[in-house]
Amino acid sequence: MLVLGIESSCDETGMALYSSDAGGVLLAHALHSQVSMHADYGGVVPELASRDHIRRVVPLLRKVLADSGRSLAELDAVAYTQGPGLAGALLVGAAFAEALATALGVPTVPVHHLEGHLLSPLLSRRPPSFPFVALLVSGGHSQLMRVSGVGEYELMGETLDDAAGEAFDKTAKLLGLGYPGGPALAALADRGRPGLVKLPRPMLQSGNLDFSFSGLKTAVLTKVRERLTLSDQQRADIARGFQDAIVEVLVSKALRAVKVSGLKQLVVAGGVGANRELRRQLDAQVARTGIAVFYPEFEFCTDNGAMIALAGALRLQAGGACSKPAGAFAVRPRWPLTTS
Ligand code: KG4
Ligand code: ZN
């Protein structure tokens, strides 16, 4: 079965072709990032995002068809991100997918963006198997989930305020770094000295699996305001202090979730899953515990079409295609993963 996947929930237009034949193979994927367009504004401008998705979908579709040597006539289904995300941006992908599928006479598969992230490690060379615990850390969400199979997700804990990626982005802004702040802050933290800037570990001892990151950002703000000017080294030390704090909390809660679940596999997904210090700490802590940690390839940590094509194909295999009158569709800008 050949599935086209389309991602347009925020500031990346992603397109991919996935074949579920022969155990499943990603045939082609292409991405256009809007980062440089939004950078001038310090964050995503929703209207600009929607307009840019419109410009990108057709060229990206042509590219994945050319790269894979496949034709539109061979498509068996079109999967697209139905939510959560920016309404206008979602509508571009949804309208394009629905129109294309109607023209081709194939079904659509509306996909939950977070389900795409959750399943993205299945695209890697060393995939996990069900069931597993997932630490989902993106720009909009921070959750711990028990994943028993496709569509079987149980929320174990989540952030009460800012998402981990959001905390990275806001802290980066406080330190004068551009958008998106996560990768820039991580690079700055690499030059920082450990232990010099002490920041709180929010909810580390809360006894549950929830997170809270907005206080950490405020603690950074206090550190920044303590001085009139900050040298490059001082900024790096603060970045290091912030990254060490957030990583310690994420690692500790993720391992606690694995323990509570009684499972032996942990999957880390979402943009913050690209953070090398998070990976280093997790790998170090699970050594000799019998717990295996799985990450998506770096290119599939942040938003992409491949994870949507994969999730669509798996949903389709589980009988999840969309049946509705042709031309009728809706996006779901707010959509908890644990609701259907
Ligand atoms: O999953 P994603 O692409 O989009 C959402 O679904 O939200 O995640 C984007 C988030 C941003 O907040 C970005 O700053 C963060 O992931 N991020 C990182 C790194 N790379 C991306 N955060 C920390 N370290 C990184 N290396
Ligand atoms: Zn995402």
XYZ file of C-alpha atoms and ligand atoms in Angstrom:
367
model
C 0.000 0.000 0.000
C 1.424 3.368 -1.046
C 0.581 6.299 1.252
C 1.311 9.983 0.730
C 1.806 11.911 3.998
C 1.344 15.672 4.313
C 2.361 17.744 7.353
C 1.412 21.421 7.628
C 0.481 22.005 11.278
C 2.960 24.785 12.014
C 6.042 26.171 10.270
C 7.221 23.200 8.246
C 5.665 21.771 5.098
C 6.474 18.078 4.961
C 5.633 15.532 2.270
C 6.528 11.844 2.136
C 5.743 8.587 0.373
C 5.632 5.452 2.502
C 5.018 1.933 1.282
C 3.694 -0.571 3.790
C 4.744 -3.441 1.511
C 7.756 -5.595 2.371
C 7.670 -4.687 6.071
C 7.352 -0.970 5.351
C 9.729 1.424 3.664
C 9.994 5.187 3.408
C 10.389 5.806 -0.328
C 10.914 9.574 -0.335
C 10.440 12.600 1.867
C 10.870 16.328 1.418
C 10.592 19.282 3.750
C 10.395 23.028 3.488
C 11.145 24.887 6.704
C 9.756 28.392 7.172
C 12.236 29.214 9.928
C 14.037 31.963 8.011
C 10.719 33.580 7.075
C 9.472 33.752 10.678
C 12.873 34.581 12.206
C 12.448 38.337 11.620
C 9.319 38.266 13.805
C 10.821 36.206 16.652
C 8.194 33.478 16.266
C 5.654 31.897 13.934
C 3.245 34.319 12.223
C 0.202 32.110 11.508
C -1.032 33.949 8.400
C 2.417 33.876 6.797
C 2.699 30.188 7.666
C -0.579 29.335 5.897
C 0.343 31.280 2.775
C 3.734 29.646 2.575
C 2.274 26.133 2.924
C 0.116 26.925 -0.115
C 3.241 27.811 -2.105
C 5.083 24.629 -1.085
C 2.652 21.709 -1.322
C 2.702 21.198 -5.095
C 6.511 21.478 -5.572
C 7.078 19.145 -2.608
C 4.603 16.613 -3.987
C 6.383 16.720 -7.361
C 9.696 16.190 -5.590
C 8.671 13.095 -3.629
C 7.096 11.572 -6.752
C 10.245 12.260 -8.780
C 12.588 11.030 -6.022
C 10.664 7.783 -5.575
C 9.939 7.202 -9.251
C 6.259 6.721 -8.410
C 3.192 8.343 -9.984
C 0.004 9.794 -8.505
C -1.986 6.939 -10.043
C -0.148 4.504 -7.763
C -1.280 6.176 -4.508
C -3.564 4.082 -2.311
C -4.303 6.792 0.280
C -3.464 10.336 1.324
C -2.692 10.966 5.005
C -2.526 14.465 6.432
C -2.151 16.166 9.796
C -5.659 17.034 10.980
C -4.493 18.619 14.236
C -3.468 19.918 16.663
C -1.807 23.006 15.242
C -2.506 26.354 13.601
C -5.986 26.299 12.051
C -5.055 28.058 8.812
C -1.892 26.023 8.339
C -3.771 22.760 8.978
C -6.461 23.765 6.488
C -3.907 24.043 3.680
C -2.693 20.459 4.131
C -6.207 19.132 4.744
C -7.756 20.855 1.698
C -4.876 19.784 -0.529
C -5.027 16.191 0.700
C -8.804 15.938 0.416
C -8.860 17.459 -3.071
C -6.073 15.189 -4.285
C -7.666 12.084 -2.778
C -11.072 12.951 -4.254
C -9.512 13.454 -7.691
C -7.670 10.123 -7.428
C -10.604 8.263 -5.894
C -8.573 7.090 -2.886
C -9.322 7.435 0.854
C -7.829 10.036 3.171
C -6.406 9.312 6.609
C -6.588 12.296 8.990
C -3.664 11.910 11.405
C -3.041 13.302 14.880
C 0.237 15.225 14.767
C 1.405 13.797 18.100
C 0.655 10.276 16.946
C 3.044 10.981 14.081
C 5.733 12.033 16.566
C 5.009 9.025 18.829
C 5.393 6.548 16.002
C 8.358 8.269 14.303
C 11.007 6.018 15.972
C 9.466 3.133 14.006
C 11.124 4.705 10.939
C 14.591 4.273 12.380
C 17.024 1.459 11.669
C 16.540 0.053 15.188
C 12.796 0.450 15.862
C 11.041 -0.284 19.178
C 8.184 -2.768 19.393
C 4.852 -2.286 21.174
C 4.266 -1.738 24.067
C 6.548 1.123 25.100
C 6.601 4.318 27.141
C 6.990 7.507 25.119
C 8.434 10.796 26.247
C 6.906 13.247 23.803
C 8.654 16.595 24.019
C 7.859 19.151 21.336
C 7.264 22.866 21.017
C 3.612 22.531 22.017
C 3.487 19.389 24.176
C 5.339 17.544 26.923
C 3.759 14.235 27.762
C 4.547 10.768 29.012
C 2.409 8.150 27.320
C 2.001 4.421 27.554
C 1.773 3.197 23.965
C 0.288 -0.302 23.712
C -0.270 -0.273 19.953
C -1.397 1.980 17.114
C -4.207 4.119 18.538
C -3.753 2.741 22.061
C -2.351 5.655 24.026
C -2.654 6.251 27.737
C -1.559 9.562 29.220
C 0.742 9.029 32.218
C 1.807 12.629 32.835
C 2.024 16.000 31.109
C 3.144 19.562 31.560
C 0.940 21.804 33.635
C 2.126 24.932 31.788
C 4.892 25.450 29.195
C 6.009 22.582 26.978
C 9.708 21.641 27.102
C 10.351 23.068 23.612
C 8.459 26.220 24.531
C 10.680 26.596 27.617
C 13.778 26.218 25.411
C 12.404 28.800 22.959
C 11.408 31.357 25.623
C 14.685 30.983 27.513
C 16.616 31.366 24.264
C 14.776 34.628 23.658
C 15.733 35.872 27.150
C 19.367 35.144 26.250
C 19.104 37.091 23.006
C 19.077 34.044 20.726
C 16.924 33.805 17.611
C 13.910 31.672 16.777
C 13.558 28.720 17.070
C 15.584 28.829 20.233
C 16.018 25.147 21.116
C 18.969 24.260 18.867
C 20.632 27.675 19.453
C 20.314 27.379 23.218
C 21.698 23.834 23.137
C 24.716 25.047 21.142
C 25.314 27.896 23.608
C 24.970 25.499 26.569
C 27.796 23.387 25.126
C 30.161 26.295 25.856
C 28.766 26.845 29.374
C 30.409 25.600 32.565
C 28.457 23.023 34.584
C 27.238 23.827 38.091
C 27.926 27.572 37.975
C 24.334 28.686 37.473
C 22.001 26.775 39.732
C 18.362 26.677 38.667
C 15.354 24.864 40.159
C 14.301 21.372 39.074
C 10.520 21.954 38.915
C 8.341 19.120 40.226
C 11.283 16.722 40.407
C 10.009 15.483 43.764
C 6.295 15.849 43.013
C 5.730 12.106 43.225
C 3.781 12.091 39.955
C 4.678 12.175 36.272
C 3.647 15.759 35.526
C 5.996 18.583 34.533
C 6.053 22.342 34.966
C 8.546 24.510 33.107
C 7.296 28.087 33.313
C 9.038 28.668 36.687
C 12.350 27.634 35.176
C 12.012 30.303 32.531
C 11.218 32.881 35.233
C 14.289 31.758 37.208
C 16.399 32.421 34.101
C 14.800 35.846 33.757
C 15.857 36.625 37.348
C 19.442 35.544 36.586
C 19.500 37.724 33.470
C 18.174 40.735 35.378
C 20.739 40.331 38.187
C 23.326 41.900 35.878
C 23.278 44.973 33.671
C 25.192 43.199 30.958
C 26.086 39.575 30.380
C 29.341 38.385 28.870
C 29.198 35.603 26.290
C 30.564 33.199 28.904
C 27.891 34.206 31.439
C 25.153 33.675 28.859
C 26.621 30.268 28.053
C 26.732 29.389 31.776
C 23.047 30.299 32.150
C 22.164 28.264 29.057
C 24.079 25.327 30.541
C 22.294 25.710 33.874
C 18.918 25.785 32.113
C 19.615 22.783 29.900
C 20.993 20.741 32.806
C 17.865 21.504 34.866
C 15.329 20.639 32.192
C 17.220 17.528 31.100
C 17.469 16.264 34.681
C 13.699 16.602 35.145
C 12.859 14.984 31.786
C 15.223 12.062 32.374
C 14.075 11.481 35.937
C 10.342 11.540 35.076
C 10.771 9.435 31.948
C 12.632 6.728 33.866
C 10.051 6.852 36.641
C 7.312 6.366 34.023
C 9.138 3.322 32.653
C 9.399 1.921 36.176
C 5.708 2.532 36.919
C 4.685 0.928 33.604
C 6.731 -2.211 34.192
C 7.880 -1.952 30.552
C 11.460 -2.030 29.305
C 11.347 0.283 26.292
C 11.389 4.071 26.246
C 10.810 6.109 23.113
C 11.796 9.770 22.943
C 10.005 11.804 20.284
C 9.351 15.414 19.270
C 11.684 18.322 18.559
C 13.378 18.335 21.984
C 14.260 14.686 21.351
C 16.976 16.101 19.071
C 18.731 17.533 22.133
C 22.074 15.759 22.445
C 22.460 16.331 26.180
C 19.046 14.739 26.788
C 20.146 11.723 24.754
C 23.518 11.575 26.533
C 21.960 11.659 30.004
C 19.253 9.133 29.169
C 21.730 6.721 27.592
C 24.041 7.055 30.600
C 21.262 6.449 33.107
C 19.763 3.394 31.450
C 23.127 1.671 31.077
C 22.986 -1.626 32.959
C 19.244 -1.227 33.785
C 17.914 -3.433 30.987
C 15.889 -0.487 29.651
C 16.309 0.270 25.938
C 15.866 3.842 24.702
C 14.787 4.548 21.122
C 15.073 7.852 19.266
C 13.840 8.913 15.847
C 16.537 9.806 13.318
C 17.512 13.454 13.939
C 15.697 14.620 10.793
C 12.451 13.036 12.044
C 12.537 14.545 15.560
C 11.117 17.854 14.378
C 8.039 18.125 12.157
C 8.116 16.136 8.919
C 5.887 14.363 6.415
C 7.448 10.937 6.922
C 5.911 10.439 10.364
C 2.475 11.401 8.990
C 2.774 8.987 6.057
C 3.854 6.231 8.471
C 1.062 6.944 10.974
C -1.429 7.066 8.078
C -0.235 3.714 6.736
C -0.439 2.093 10.184
C -3.902 3.559 10.782
C -5.019 2.299 7.395
C -3.755 -1.193 8.208
C -5.787 -0.988 11.421
C -8.889 -0.005 9.400
C -8.759 3.709 10.102
C -9.417 5.404 6.735
C -11.798 8.346 6.672
C -15.310 7.611 5.421
C -17.357 10.734 4.816
C -19.079 12.545 1.955
C -16.543 13.722 -0.655
C -15.472 17.311 -0.031
C -16.442 17.291 3.663
C -13.549 17.643 6.074
C -12.512 19.540 9.172
C -9.298 20.325 10.985
C -8.850 20.035 14.756
C -6.522 22.795 15.988
C -7.025 21.606 19.600
C -7.145 17.856 19.910
C -5.966 15.768 22.891
C -4.306 12.567 21.665
C -6.234 10.401 24.093
C -9.611 11.381 22.576
C -10.726 9.823 19.300
O 8.200 18.647 17.286
P 8.488 20.017 16.835
O 9.204 20.206 15.531
O 7.213 20.892 16.720
C 6.083 20.756 17.496
O 5.291 19.832 17.221
O 5.966 21.568 18.426
O 9.329 20.678 18.013
C 9.865 21.953 17.913
C 10.507 22.301 19.233
C 10.928 23.766 19.318
O 10.478 24.268 20.548
C 12.445 23.683 19.233
O 13.093 24.760 19.897
C 12.711 22.361 19.919
O 11.686 21.512 19.437
N 14.035 21.809 19.568
C 15.036 21.617 20.460
C 16.135 21.104 19.726
N 15.767 21.016 18.422
C 14.469 21.433 18.332
N 15.079 21.815 21.789
C 16.226 21.512 22.422
N 17.334 21.048 21.809
C 17.332 20.831 20.465
N 18.425 20.351 19.863
Zn 5.581 18.516 16.016
